[in-house]
Each structure stands twice: as C-alpha cells, then as structure tokens.
XYZ file of C-alpha atoms in Angstrom:
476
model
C -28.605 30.602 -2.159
C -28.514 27.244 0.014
C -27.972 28.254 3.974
C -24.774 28.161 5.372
C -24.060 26.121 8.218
C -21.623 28.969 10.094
C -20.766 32.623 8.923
C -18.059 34.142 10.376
C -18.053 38.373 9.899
C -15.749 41.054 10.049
C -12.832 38.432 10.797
C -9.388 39.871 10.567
C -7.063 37.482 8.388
C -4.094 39.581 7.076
C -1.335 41.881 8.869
C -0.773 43.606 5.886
C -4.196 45.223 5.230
C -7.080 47.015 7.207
C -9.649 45.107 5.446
C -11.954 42.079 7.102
C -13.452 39.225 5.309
C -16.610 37.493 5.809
C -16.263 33.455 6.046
C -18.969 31.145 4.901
C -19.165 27.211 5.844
C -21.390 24.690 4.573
C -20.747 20.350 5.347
C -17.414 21.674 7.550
C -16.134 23.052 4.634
C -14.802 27.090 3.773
C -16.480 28.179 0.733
C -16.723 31.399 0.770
C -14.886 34.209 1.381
C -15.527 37.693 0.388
C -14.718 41.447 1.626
C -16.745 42.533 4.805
C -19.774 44.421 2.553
C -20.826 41.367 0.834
C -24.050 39.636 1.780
C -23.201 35.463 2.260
C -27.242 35.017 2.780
C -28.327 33.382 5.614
C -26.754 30.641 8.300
C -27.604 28.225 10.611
C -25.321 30.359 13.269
C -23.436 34.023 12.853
C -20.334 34.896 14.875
C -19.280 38.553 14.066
C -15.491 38.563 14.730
C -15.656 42.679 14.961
C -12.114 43.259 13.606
C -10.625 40.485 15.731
C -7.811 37.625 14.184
C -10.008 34.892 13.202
C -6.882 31.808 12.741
C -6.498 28.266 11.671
C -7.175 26.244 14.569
C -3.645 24.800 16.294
C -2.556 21.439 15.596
C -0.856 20.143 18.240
C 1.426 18.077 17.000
C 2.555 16.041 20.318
C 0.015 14.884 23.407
C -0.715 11.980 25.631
C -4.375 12.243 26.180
C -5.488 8.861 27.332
C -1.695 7.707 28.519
C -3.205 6.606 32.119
C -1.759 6.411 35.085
C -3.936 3.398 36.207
C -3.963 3.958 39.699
C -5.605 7.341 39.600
C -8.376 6.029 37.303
C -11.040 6.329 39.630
C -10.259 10.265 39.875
C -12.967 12.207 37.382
C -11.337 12.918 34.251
C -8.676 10.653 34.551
C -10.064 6.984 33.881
C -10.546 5.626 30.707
C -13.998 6.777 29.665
C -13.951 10.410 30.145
C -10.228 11.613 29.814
C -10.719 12.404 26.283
C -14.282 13.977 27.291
C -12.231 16.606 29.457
C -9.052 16.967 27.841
C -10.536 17.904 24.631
C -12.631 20.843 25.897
C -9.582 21.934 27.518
C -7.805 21.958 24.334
C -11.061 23.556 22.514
C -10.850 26.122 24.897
C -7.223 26.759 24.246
C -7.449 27.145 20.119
C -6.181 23.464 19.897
C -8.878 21.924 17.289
C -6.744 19.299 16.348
C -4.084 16.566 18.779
C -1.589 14.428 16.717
C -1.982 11.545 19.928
C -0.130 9.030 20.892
C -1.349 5.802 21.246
C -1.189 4.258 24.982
C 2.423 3.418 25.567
C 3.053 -0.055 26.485
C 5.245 -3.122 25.630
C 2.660 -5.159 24.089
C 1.130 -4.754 21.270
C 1.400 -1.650 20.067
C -2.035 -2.199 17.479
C -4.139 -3.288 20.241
C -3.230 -0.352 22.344
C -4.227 2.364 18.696
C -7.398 0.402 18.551
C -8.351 0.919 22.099
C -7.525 4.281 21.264
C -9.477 5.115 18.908
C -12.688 3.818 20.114
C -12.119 5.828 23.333
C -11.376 8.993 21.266
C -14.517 8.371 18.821
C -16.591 8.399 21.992
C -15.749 11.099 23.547
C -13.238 13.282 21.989
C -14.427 16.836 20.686
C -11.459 17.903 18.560
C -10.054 16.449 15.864
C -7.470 13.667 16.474
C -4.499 12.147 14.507
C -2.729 9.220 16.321
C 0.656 8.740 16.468
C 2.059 4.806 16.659
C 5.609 3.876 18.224
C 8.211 1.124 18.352
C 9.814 0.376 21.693
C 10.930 -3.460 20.413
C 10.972 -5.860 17.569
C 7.840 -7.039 17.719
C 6.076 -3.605 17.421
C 8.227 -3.158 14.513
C 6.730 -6.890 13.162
C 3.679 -4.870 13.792
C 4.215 -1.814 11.607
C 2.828 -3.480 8.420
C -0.849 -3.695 9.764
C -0.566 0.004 11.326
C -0.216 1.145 7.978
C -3.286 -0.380 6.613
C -5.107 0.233 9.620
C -4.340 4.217 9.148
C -1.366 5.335 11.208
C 1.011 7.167 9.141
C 3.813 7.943 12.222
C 5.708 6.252 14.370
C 7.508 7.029 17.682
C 11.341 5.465 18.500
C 12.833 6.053 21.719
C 16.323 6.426 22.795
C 16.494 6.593 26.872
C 14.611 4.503 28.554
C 15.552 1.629 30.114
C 15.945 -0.397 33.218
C 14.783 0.964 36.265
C 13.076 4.232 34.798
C 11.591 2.246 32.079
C 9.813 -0.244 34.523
C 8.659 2.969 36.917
C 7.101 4.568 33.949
C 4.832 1.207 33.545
C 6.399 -0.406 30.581
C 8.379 1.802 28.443
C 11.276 1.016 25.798
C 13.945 2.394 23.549
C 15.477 0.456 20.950
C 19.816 -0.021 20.399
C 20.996 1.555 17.211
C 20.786 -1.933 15.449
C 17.121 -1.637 16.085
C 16.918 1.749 15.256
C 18.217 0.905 11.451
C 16.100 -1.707 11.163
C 12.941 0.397 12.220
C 13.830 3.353 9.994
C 14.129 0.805 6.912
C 10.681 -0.581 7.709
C 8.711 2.503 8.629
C 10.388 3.799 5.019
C 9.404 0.921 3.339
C 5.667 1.727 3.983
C 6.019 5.564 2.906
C 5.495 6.622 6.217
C 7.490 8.783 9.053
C 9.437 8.278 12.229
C 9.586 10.214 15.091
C 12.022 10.322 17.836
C 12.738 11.039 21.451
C 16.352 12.256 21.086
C 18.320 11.772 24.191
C 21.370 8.771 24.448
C 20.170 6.854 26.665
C 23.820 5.808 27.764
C 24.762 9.128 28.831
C 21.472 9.836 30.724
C 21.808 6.648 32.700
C 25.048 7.675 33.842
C 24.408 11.240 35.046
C 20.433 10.129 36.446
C 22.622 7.596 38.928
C 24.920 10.156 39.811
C 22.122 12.813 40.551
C 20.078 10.428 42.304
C 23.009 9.236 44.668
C 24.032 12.859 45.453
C 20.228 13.697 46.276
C 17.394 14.758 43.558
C 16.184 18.007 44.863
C 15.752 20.502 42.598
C 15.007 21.269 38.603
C 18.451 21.745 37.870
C 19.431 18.386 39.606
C 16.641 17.221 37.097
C 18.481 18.839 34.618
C 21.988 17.670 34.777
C 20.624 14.014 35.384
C 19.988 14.610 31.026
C 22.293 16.682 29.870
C 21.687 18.844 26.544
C 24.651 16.791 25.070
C 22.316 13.276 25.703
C 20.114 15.198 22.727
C 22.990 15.944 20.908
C 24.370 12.861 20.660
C 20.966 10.907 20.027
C 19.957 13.380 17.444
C 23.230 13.072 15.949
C 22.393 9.321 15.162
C 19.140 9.546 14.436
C 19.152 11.755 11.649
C 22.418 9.703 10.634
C 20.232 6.671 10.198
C 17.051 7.924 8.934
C 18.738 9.659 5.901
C 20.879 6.232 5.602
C 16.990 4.383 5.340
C 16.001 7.613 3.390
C 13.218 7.642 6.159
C 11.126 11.379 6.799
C 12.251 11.965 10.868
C 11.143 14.430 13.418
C 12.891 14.822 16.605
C 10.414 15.954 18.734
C 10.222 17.727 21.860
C 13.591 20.091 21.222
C 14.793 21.403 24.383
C 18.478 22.727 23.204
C 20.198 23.794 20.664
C 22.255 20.416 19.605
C 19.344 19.315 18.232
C 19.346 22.113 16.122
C 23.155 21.831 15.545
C 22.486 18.145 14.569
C 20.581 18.838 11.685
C 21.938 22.160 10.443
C 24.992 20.231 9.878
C 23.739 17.254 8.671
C 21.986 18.617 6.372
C 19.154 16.118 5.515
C 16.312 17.372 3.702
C 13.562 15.506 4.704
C 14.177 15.882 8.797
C 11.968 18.531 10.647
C 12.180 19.808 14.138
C 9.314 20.254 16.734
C 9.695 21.813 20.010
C 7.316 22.782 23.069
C 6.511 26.474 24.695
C 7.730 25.224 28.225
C 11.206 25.495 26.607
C 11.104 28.392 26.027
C 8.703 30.222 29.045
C 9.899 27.666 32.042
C 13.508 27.461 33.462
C 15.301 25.441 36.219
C 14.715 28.867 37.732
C 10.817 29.105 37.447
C 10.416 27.715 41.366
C 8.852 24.374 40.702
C 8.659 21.414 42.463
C 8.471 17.565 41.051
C 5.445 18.954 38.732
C 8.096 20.384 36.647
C 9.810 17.453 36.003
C 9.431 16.302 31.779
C 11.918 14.396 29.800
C 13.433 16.228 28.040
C 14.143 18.728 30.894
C 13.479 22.141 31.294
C 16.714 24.081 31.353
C 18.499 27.156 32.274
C 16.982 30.695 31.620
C 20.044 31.658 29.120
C 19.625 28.509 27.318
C 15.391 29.183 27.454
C 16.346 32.240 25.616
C 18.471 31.233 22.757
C 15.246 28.634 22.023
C 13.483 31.765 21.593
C 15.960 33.024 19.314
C 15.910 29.707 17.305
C 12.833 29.986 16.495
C 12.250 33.379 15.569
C 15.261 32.679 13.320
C 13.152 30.066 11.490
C 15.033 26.876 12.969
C 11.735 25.169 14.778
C 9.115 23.935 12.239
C 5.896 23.738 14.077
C 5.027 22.924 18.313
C 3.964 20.192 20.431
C 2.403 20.806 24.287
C 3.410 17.063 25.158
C 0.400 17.425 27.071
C 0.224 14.683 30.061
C -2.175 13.947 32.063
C -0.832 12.960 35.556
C -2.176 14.287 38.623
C -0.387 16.345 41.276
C -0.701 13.122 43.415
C 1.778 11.543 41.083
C 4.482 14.290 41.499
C 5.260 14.676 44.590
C 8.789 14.105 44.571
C 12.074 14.468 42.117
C 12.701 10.259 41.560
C 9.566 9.191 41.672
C 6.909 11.830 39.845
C 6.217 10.860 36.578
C 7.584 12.939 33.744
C 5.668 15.581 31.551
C 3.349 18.727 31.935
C -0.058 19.374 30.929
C -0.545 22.070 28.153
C -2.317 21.881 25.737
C -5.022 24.209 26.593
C -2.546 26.763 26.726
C -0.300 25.952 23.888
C -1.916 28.462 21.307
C -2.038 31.336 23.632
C 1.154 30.801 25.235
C 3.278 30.735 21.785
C 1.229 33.804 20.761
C 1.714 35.987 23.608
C 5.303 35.140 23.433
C 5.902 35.136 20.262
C 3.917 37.419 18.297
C 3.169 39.902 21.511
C 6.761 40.075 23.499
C 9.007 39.352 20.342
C 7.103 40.614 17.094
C 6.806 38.134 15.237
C 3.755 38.049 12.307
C 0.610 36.400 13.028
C 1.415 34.945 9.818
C 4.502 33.194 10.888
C 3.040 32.374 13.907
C 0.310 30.445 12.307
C 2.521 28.641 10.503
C 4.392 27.333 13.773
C 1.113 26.515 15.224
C -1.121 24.723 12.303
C 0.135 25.426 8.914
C 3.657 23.756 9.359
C 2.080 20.516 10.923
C -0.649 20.396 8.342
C 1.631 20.505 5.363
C 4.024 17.508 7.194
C 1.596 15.499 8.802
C -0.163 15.383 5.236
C -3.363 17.194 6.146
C -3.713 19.544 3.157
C -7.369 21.064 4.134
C -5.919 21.890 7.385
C -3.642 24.990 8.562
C -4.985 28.076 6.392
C -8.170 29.891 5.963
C -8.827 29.482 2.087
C -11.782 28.329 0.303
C -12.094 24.529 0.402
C -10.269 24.120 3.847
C -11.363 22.502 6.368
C -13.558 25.216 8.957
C -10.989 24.769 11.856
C -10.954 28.046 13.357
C -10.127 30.076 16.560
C -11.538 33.741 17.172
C -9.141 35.386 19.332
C -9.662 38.196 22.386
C -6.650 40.419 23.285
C -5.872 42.471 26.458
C -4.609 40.834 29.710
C -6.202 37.920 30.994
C -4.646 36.393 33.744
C -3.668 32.036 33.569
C -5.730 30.296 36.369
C -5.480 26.690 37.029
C -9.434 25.837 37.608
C -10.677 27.846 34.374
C -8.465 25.645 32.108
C -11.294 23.053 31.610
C -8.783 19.715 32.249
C -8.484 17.704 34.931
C -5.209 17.894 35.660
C -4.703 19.576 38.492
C -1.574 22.274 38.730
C -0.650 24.418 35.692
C 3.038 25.544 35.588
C 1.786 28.405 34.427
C -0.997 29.814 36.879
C -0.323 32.965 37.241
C 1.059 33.883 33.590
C -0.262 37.013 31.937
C -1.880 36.010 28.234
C -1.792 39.263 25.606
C -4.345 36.767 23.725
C -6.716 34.062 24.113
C -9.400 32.120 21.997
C -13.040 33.848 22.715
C -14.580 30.999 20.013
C -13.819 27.648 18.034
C -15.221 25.556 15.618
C -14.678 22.502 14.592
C -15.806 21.233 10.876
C -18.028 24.457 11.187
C -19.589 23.713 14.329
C -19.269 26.426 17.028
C -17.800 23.757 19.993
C -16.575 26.144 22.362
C -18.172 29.918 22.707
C -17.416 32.808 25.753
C -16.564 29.927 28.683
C -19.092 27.410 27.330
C -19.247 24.543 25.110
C -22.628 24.875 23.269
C -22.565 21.465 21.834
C -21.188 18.957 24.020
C -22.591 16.259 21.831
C -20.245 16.833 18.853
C -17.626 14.387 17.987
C -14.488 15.318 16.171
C -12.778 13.727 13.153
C -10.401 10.728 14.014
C -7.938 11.593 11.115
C -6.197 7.921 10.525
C -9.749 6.867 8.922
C -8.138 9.246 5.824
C -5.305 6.838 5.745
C -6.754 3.271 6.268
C -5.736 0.753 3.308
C -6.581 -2.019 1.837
C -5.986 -4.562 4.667
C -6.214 -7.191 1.913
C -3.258 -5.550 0.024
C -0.551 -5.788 3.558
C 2.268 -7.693 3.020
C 3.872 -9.503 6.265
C 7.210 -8.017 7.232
C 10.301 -9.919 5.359
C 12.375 -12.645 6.218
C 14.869 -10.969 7.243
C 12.909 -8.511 9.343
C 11.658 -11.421 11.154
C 14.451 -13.099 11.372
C 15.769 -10.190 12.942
C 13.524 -9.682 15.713
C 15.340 -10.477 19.068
C-alpha cells in the first residue's frame, strides 16, 4: 500500500454510536475510512484523536481580512504584506480552515481591488480562501462580467451607507432600489449570487442624526441609531427584487428577527440566511465601549436570545464572524470608531460551546451551521463532511474549560469582546488539504499556502460578453 500523507486514529465522527474511525489522506484528499481496528499502513504523519470529535473544518462564510485601515499600516500585522500571514493562523487556530473574503472595499474598481487580493492572500494566507466581490455603483456592476470569468462567483450590495458615514469609512457605497434591480438582473444573468447588507439606509440616516445630536454614548445609543426595523424593511426589498431577477440572495450578517420574518413570509426558495455568534453571545448590556460598535448592531439581551432560539429552530443556514481587523486605536469613541469585531478565531468554538454545550444541539447540526451548509451554497462540494473523496479539512477538538484570552488568539487585533469567555471546546489540531498547519499552540508548517478557491471558477476570459446596451446605458 502507497503511504499516506496524514492518518487520523480513533477520531470520533458520529453522536449516535460509540465506535471511532480511522481517517486516511493522500494529495489532500480523504480516502479512507475504516473502523478503529483496521491497519491504514503507514503515513507521512499520525495524529491519534483518542475518542475526541474530529469535524469538518469551519467555513467562515463572512470576513474582512486585508480591509485596511491605511493609517495603522505600519502596525505588525496590520499592513498589507502580513495581515493575511497573521489572521490566518488565528483562524487555523480557531477551526476556521476556510474564509469566504471580501475583496478590499473601495469605490473604484472593484476587479483591481480582487486582484490585489488575491496575490496578497496567495502569499501569505494559510487557510483556504474564497473571495467575495461587491457592487457599491454602476460601474462595478459594468464590471461584473469580467469577475465572473476571472472566478468570483458572489457579490456584495449594500443598502446604508451613504454621505457622511460612507466617506468616514474610506469610500463605501450602497446602491437605490433602481440599482439594486438592475444588479440582481446582471449578477443572475451570469449564474451567480448576491449578497446583501440589509438595513434601509433611509431609516438609519434618520435615527444615526438623531442619536448623534442627543450624544453617542453607549451600545444601546448605537443601537437605536439602526433600528431592527432598518433590516426589516431592507430585507423586505431585497428578497422582493432578487426573486423578481430570479437571482440566489443571502442577507448576511442577521442581527433580528425581521430578517427572518422577511423571508418566512416571502417565501422565496432560493434566499438563505447567515448570521454571526456576537448576536447571539454580546448585548447592548455586555459593558463595551466603541470596540463593540458593528453594523448591524448588537442588540438587547431578550432579543440576543430569541436569535438563539431561531436558530436552534432551524431558521439560520450557516455563520459568518465578519471578522475585522481594526485596531483598538481606531475605536476609541461611539461616532468615530470604525464598525465591526474581530472573530474569527473564535467563531468555531464560540457557536459550539453555545450551541451544542449550553443548548443541546447535535454536533451534527452544528456542523452543518458551521461548514456543511456553506459548502453545499457556496458550491464547494468536497468541502463540509468527512466522507471519502472530501477534501482533508479537519479540526480535532479538546473539551473541558479553557478560559478566552486576548494575547493567545494568534491575530493582531488587539481587544477580543470576548476575553474572559469560558469555551466547553476548542480545536487542539487542523489540517489543511492534509497538512497538519496548526498542532497544541504551534503552527508546524508555517510555509504552507492554502487554496485560493475562485481559481475553481475562472472561465474562459475569451468567452465574456460586455454588459448590454441597456446596462450601459443605464449606468449613472
């Protein structure tokens, strides 16, 4: 028998039976997979799991790695040629083995900013990464064509932004519903999906000037400056227009239940929800300053809870950290800090503590939440399930009580809203395309590179089309 690159023995893999399976790997690949008393031969490496859940790696399905703050790129791990270097052993040492990321947000061009992208993520990224596109104007969506061939399969429309917050947040934009329509026809046009940051911008411009002239000082000021009914209404017409365009939407980043509402009752088959873990562990009463301030908001403990509740009840599809990458330096207070919390090394543990530990849910279910869900949208068959001829993404995990602190989180962001937390579980190993990248604390082989996904879905560049007439024509 031909060595195996990795064996895996004694892993736990079912809730419903005592028995453990040993997991062969050869070229990144599972094949085999046998009861615990049969020899595999011999391997490059041997982990022996001892009993313990051996799991699909996590996709995250939503982070900013790379979306610089410029001024702070002088600070290690936050500049341009090492923030995926750190950010991805963070995630590797949180379970995360594979980040659907979003391309640096800007007004420009939208390509330009995916191919710097993934040239910084070839050279330095760890984990496996899938990047996201996005549409803030008409002449991204001109661009959307070219993405396609080029291998980006997603793209991101916003709803807020605009005016003075867009310009603080260094050049972001949300298209009017005209846009919208025209986006959702184009991005359906190419067989691809849409994603979108659900909050009417209307109503959140009228309750952030109101908060802001009667004082930002708090979470819950934060709060009410975007009201659960701004993701209400926005999802409302998002999912309205998609199904119109019979375009495949998620609205990401679910921090209520309108969202929820919005498509229960709408009823269109082909929209999915994602949420995040600080929605349902942080609060407006979780005593945090300006580095708890993400868009979305958090909100109120009650309304934390129901989340919960949602998806235990089946009504989340799969999670995102919206890991960011800002330094402490850039919150310091409520107007000015820049929006979104870093999480993605915890993501994994986090949902599984809470989820599987504190509310009972099955490993099973959990790991469809946390890979297998995002896999089967996201079009990443090989990915999400430990079965012969997937893709050797796995996580070993420890359980006990280990306790969250900041410094031992690998990133170099530097707060955690959660120092402090109590884990139940944690990863103790993961590989990557059957190569043991993160082991006991350490990374034993810095040097490896992970798989930048959109290479699966390049095209023929010779076979693109230029938008239409009328899409051009349209452009404003």
């Amino acid at each position: 028998m031909t060595e195996l690159q990795l064996i895996i023995k004694n892993a736990r893999l079912n809730t419903d039976d005592q028995e453990l399976y040993n997991i062969g790997v050869r070229d990144g690949v599972i094949v085999a997979l046998t009861g615990q008393a049969e020899d595999l031969g011999t391997a490059a490496e041997t982990l022996d799991a001892a009993g313990r859940w051996v799991i699909p790696g996590a996709i995250d399905t939503h982070s900013h790695i790379n979306q610089r703050a410029p001024e702070y790129n002088d600070l290690p791990g936050f500049g341009p040629d090492d923030n995926f270097a750190v950010e991805s052993k963070g995630a590797l040492a949180g379970g995360c083995t594979t980040a659907l990321n979003y391309a640096q947000f800007g007004l420009g061009s939208m390509l330009e900013a995916y191919r710097e992208g993934l040239r910084a993520a070839g050279q330095q990224s760890m984990m496996n990464v899938l990047f996201h596109g996005y549409v803030m104007n008409m002449e991204q969506v001109a661009e959307i064509p070219q993405a396609v061939a080029e291998g980006i399969t997603t793209f991101k429309l916003f709803m807020p932004y605009r005016g003075e917050e867009a310009a603080a947040l260094g050049g972001i934009g949300s298209l009017n519903h005209a846009q919208m329509r025209i986006a959702f026809r184009e991005i359906a046009r190419h067989g691809v999906q849409a994603l979108v940051h659900a909050e009417d911008g209307d109503i959140v411009d009228h309750c952030m000037q109101h908060e802001i002239s009667a004082g930002m000082t708090s979470l819950a000021s934060w709060e009410r400056s975007r009201p659960t009914e701004a993701e209400g209404d926005a999802a409302w017409t998002a999912l309205y227009l998609a199904e119109k365009a019979n375009c495949p939407v998620t609205i990401v980043h679910v921090s209520s239940l309108e969202a929820i509402r919005a498509r229960r009752a709408a009823g269109y088959s082909d929209a999915a929800l994602e949420s995040c873990v600080h929605y349902m562990l942080l609060t407006t009463s979780s005593g945090i300053g300006p580095e708890g301030k993400v868009a979305p908001p958090l909100r109120d403990p009650e309304l934390a809870a129901a989340i919960t509740d949602a998806v235990m009840n089946g009504e989340i599809d799969f999670f995102g950290s919206d890991h960011n990458v800002w330094p402490s330096a850039a919150k310091t207070d409520w107007v000015t800090a820049r929006p979104g919390l870093p999480g993605i090394a915890l993501m994994l543990p986090l949902l599984l503590t809470h989820l599987v530990y504190e509310h009972g849910m099955s490993m099973e279910r959990a790991i469809e939440l946390t890979s297998t869900n995002a896999a089967r949208r996201f079009n990443l068959p090989n990915k999400g399930h430990v079965s012969i001829g997937a893709d050797a993404d796995l996580v070993i995990l420890d359980e006990g009580e280990r306790v969250v602190r900041t410094n031992e989180l690998h990133s170099a962001v530097d707060y955690s809203p959660y120092d402090g937390y109590v884990l139940k579980t944690w990863p103790s190993a993961t590989v990557v395309g059957g190569t043991v990248v993160f082991r006991d604390g350490v990374f034993p082989n810095e040097d490896f590179r992970g798989e930048i996904i959109n290479d699966r879905f390049r095209r023929d560049a010779a076979g693109v089309q230029e938008a239409d007439a009328d899409l051009v024509e349209s452009i404003s």
